[in-house]
XYZ file of C-alpha atoms in Angstrom:
226
model
C 176.270 82.115 -89.404
C 172.741 81.094 -88.390
C 174.131 79.811 -85.066
C 175.889 83.149 -84.408
C 172.598 85.075 -85.102
C 170.724 82.766 -82.829
C 173.238 83.310 -80.097
C 173.204 87.134 -80.538
C 169.447 87.408 -80.617
C 169.116 85.318 -77.425
C 171.813 87.327 -75.653
C 169.729 90.499 -76.325
C 166.693 88.823 -74.940
C 168.523 87.935 -71.751
C 170.146 91.408 -71.369
C 167.007 93.408 -71.776
C 165.361 92.278 -68.538
C 168.659 92.671 -66.739
C 168.999 96.316 -67.863
C 165.350 96.980 -66.824
C 165.936 95.520 -63.426
C 169.092 97.600 -62.931
C 167.071 100.757 -63.745
C 164.409 99.774 -61.267
C 167.073 99.073 -58.667
C 168.736 102.413 -59.155
C 165.437 104.251 -58.941
C 164.741 102.350 -55.737
C 168.066 103.656 -54.395
C 166.953 107.294 -54.898
C 163.595 106.550 -53.343
C 165.295 104.948 -50.365
C 167.509 108.064 -49.963
C 164.438 110.279 -49.948
C 162.772 108.115 -47.375
C 165.724 108.285 -45.120
C 165.745 112.041 -45.394
C 162.162 112.556 -44.706
C 162.269 110.299 -41.668
C 165.212 112.283 -40.232
C 167.865 109.552 -40.833
C 170.219 112.147 -42.390
C 173.397 110.138 -41.933
C 171.881 107.295 -43.963
C 170.384 109.725 -46.483
C 173.793 111.414 -46.962
C 175.565 108.275 -48.010
C 172.690 106.866 -50.011
C 172.524 110.153 -52.005
C 176.275 109.926 -52.568
C 175.796 106.381 -53.975
C 173.186 107.685 -56.317
C 175.491 110.539 -57.416
C 178.038 107.965 -58.595
C 175.571 106.316 -60.924
C 175.748 107.476 -64.624
C 172.060 108.464 -64.899
C 172.298 110.703 -61.827
C 175.738 112.288 -62.397
C 174.369 115.400 -63.794
C 171.334 115.706 -61.519
C 171.494 118.928 -59.465
C 168.705 117.611 -57.211
C 170.995 114.820 -55.971
C 173.854 117.286 -55.353
C 171.425 119.547 -53.478
C 170.142 116.747 -51.294
C 173.711 115.680 -50.374
C 174.225 119.211 -49.068
C 170.787 119.293 -47.348
C 171.556 115.998 -45.631
C 174.946 117.286 -44.349
C 173.302 120.565 -43.149
C 170.416 118.679 -41.470
C 172.923 116.649 -39.544
C 174.581 119.850 -38.299
C 171.264 121.499 -37.377
C 170.115 118.322 -35.495
C 173.286 118.274 -33.480
C 173.072 121.985 -32.634
C 169.436 121.617 -31.656
C 170.122 118.687 -29.359
C 173.155 120.348 -27.746
C 171.244 123.532 -26.908
C 168.268 121.451 -25.838
C 170.249 119.449 -23.398
C 171.610 122.742 -21.895
C 168.050 124.102 -21.729
C 169.088 127.012 -23.855
C 165.826 127.200 -25.536
C 166.102 130.164 -27.807
C 168.958 128.823 -29.828
C 167.598 125.310 -29.671
C 164.345 126.538 -31.231
C 166.252 128.603 -33.813
C 168.187 125.480 -35.071
C 165.041 123.306 -34.879
C 163.011 125.773 -36.956
C 165.835 125.860 -39.578
C 165.769 122.029 -39.528
C 162.014 121.809 -39.994
C 162.187 124.378 -42.758
C 164.690 122.026 -44.457
C 162.566 118.981 -43.798
C 158.914 119.611 -42.722
C 158.623 115.846 -41.799
C 161.505 116.023 -39.269
C 160.543 113.895 -36.265
C 161.655 116.612 -33.858
C 159.173 119.243 -35.043
C 156.879 118.293 -32.209
C 159.366 119.847 -29.753
C 158.801 123.370 -31.080
C 155.618 124.014 -28.996
C 157.249 122.527 -25.872
C 160.229 124.815 -26.252
C 157.946 127.810 -26.709
C 156.023 126.823 -23.578
C 159.324 126.512 -21.595
C 160.352 129.976 -22.734
C 157.216 131.430 -21.330
C 157.700 129.544 -18.091
C 161.205 130.944 -17.715
C 159.856 134.542 -18.091
C 156.989 133.778 -15.720
C 159.487 132.627 -13.064
C 161.650 135.725 -13.659
C 158.625 137.943 -13.184
C 158.440 136.932 -9.568
C 162.000 138.259 -8.995
C 161.359 141.768 -10.344
C 161.653 144.662 -7.921
C 158.586 146.711 -8.957
C 155.031 145.709 -9.720
C 155.291 147.317 -13.063
C 158.297 145.267 -14.017
C 156.637 142.181 -12.774
C 153.500 142.848 -14.835
C 155.572 143.637 -17.859
C 157.540 140.397 -17.663
C 154.271 138.376 -17.187
C 152.799 139.909 -20.400
C 155.995 138.879 -22.220
C 155.572 135.391 -20.856
C 151.934 135.408 -22.124
C 153.174 136.175 -25.669
C 155.113 132.901 -25.627
C 152.138 131.012 -24.191
C 149.881 132.366 -26.934
C 152.343 131.149 -29.472
C 152.605 127.748 -27.861
C 148.851 127.506 -28.140
C 149.032 128.190 -31.909
C 151.644 125.515 -32.092
C 149.345 122.981 -30.595
C 149.804 122.979 -26.778
C 146.244 124.542 -26.134
C 145.406 123.202 -22.695
C 148.768 123.897 -21.117
C 149.025 127.359 -22.658
C 145.575 128.328 -21.530
C 146.293 127.421 -17.998
C 149.523 129.392 -18.013
C 147.901 132.499 -19.589
C 145.253 132.428 -16.908
C 147.888 132.231 -14.225
C 149.758 135.181 -15.641
C 146.523 137.219 -15.884
C 145.798 136.500 -12.255
C 149.288 137.459 -11.239
C 149.068 140.732 -13.088
C 145.926 141.536 -11.226
C 147.843 140.963 -7.983
C 150.370 143.616 -8.935
C 147.549 146.251 -9.151
C 149.093 147.457 -12.401
C 146.429 147.969 -15.146
C 146.986 145.764 -18.128
C 147.094 148.800 -20.467
C 150.001 150.267 -18.584
C 152.367 147.417 -19.188
C 154.654 147.347 -22.193
C 153.275 145.592 -25.139
C 154.562 141.959 -25.271
C 157.095 140.816 -27.769
C 155.044 138.669 -30.214
C 156.759 135.434 -31.144
C 156.349 134.135 -34.648
C 157.395 130.746 -36.024
C 156.873 128.884 -39.252
C 154.664 126.420 -37.528
C 150.994 126.232 -38.916
C 148.389 127.647 -36.554
C 146.027 125.348 -34.771
C 142.785 124.272 -36.331
C 139.569 126.270 -35.735
C 138.281 123.284 -33.670
C 141.269 123.422 -31.378
C 141.087 127.165 -31.019
C 137.486 126.999 -29.965
C 138.413 124.682 -27.153
C 140.097 127.609 -25.343
C 136.707 129.079 -24.407
C 136.317 126.632 -21.534
C 139.369 127.747 -19.466
C 140.457 125.836 -16.358
C 140.384 127.684 -13.070
C 143.535 128.924 -11.460
C 144.310 127.552 -8.006
C 147.822 129.178 -7.584
C 148.199 132.153 -9.946
C 151.648 132.967 -8.693
C 153.073 129.533 -9.574
C 154.336 129.093 -13.115
C 152.839 126.276 -15.160
C 154.667 122.994 -14.960
C 156.404 122.463 -18.329
C 157.311 118.998 -19.570
C 160.060 119.010 -22.179
C 160.349 115.687 -23.947
C 163.870 114.273 -24.119
C 165.616 114.955 -27.363
C 165.569 111.956 -29.708
C 168.749 109.998 -29.905
C 170.927 110.329 -32.951
C 171.122 107.847 -35.768
C-alpha cells in the first residue's frame, strides 16, 4: 500500500510540469498565429488558427473563429489588390488595399496606398492635356490636385508638392481663373494624416521647370505572396 501511494504521488509530481508545459505550448501557438496575421502571412495564420481551434481550451473561443475568417478574407483581399495593382487599375486596387489595412493595420502593403493615390493624380494630369477646351483641362487638373493633396496627407509630401505646383502652373496657362473650375472631388482614406512637422515642410516648395509634364510616379512592385 505504501509503495502504491509513493508511485501515485510521484506520478502527479511528474505530470504537473508536463501539463504546465502543454498549456504554455498551446498559448504559444495562438501567439504565433497572431504574429503571422499581423505580419501579413495570412496563409500561415489561417492554418495556425485552425490548429488552435481544435484544442479543447480554444474550442469555444469566438475570437479564434473570427480570426480564421479574417485570415481567409485577408488572403482574398491581398490577391484582389495585387491583381488590380499589376493591371494598373488603381481605384479598385486601393479599395481592396484599404479594406485589407482596415482588417490588419500592420499589413506590410499599407505603404502602397500613398503611391497609388499619387498615380491616380498623375493619370488625371495626363488626361487633362487631352481635353478639348481650356476649361475642361483646368477642371481635370484640379481633380488631379485633389489626389495629390491626399497623397501628401498619406506621406508622399515632396512628390505631391511638386505635382501640385505643376498643376497650378498648367491651370495658369489655360487662362481659366481657378474659381471658375469645378470644385475637385476630395479623396478620403482611412490613412492617418501626416505629422505637423511633415506638413510644415511643404512651405519650401520646389520650382517647376516643365509645368505641363506630369510628375513621374514610381509604383513599388507588389510584394510576392506567401
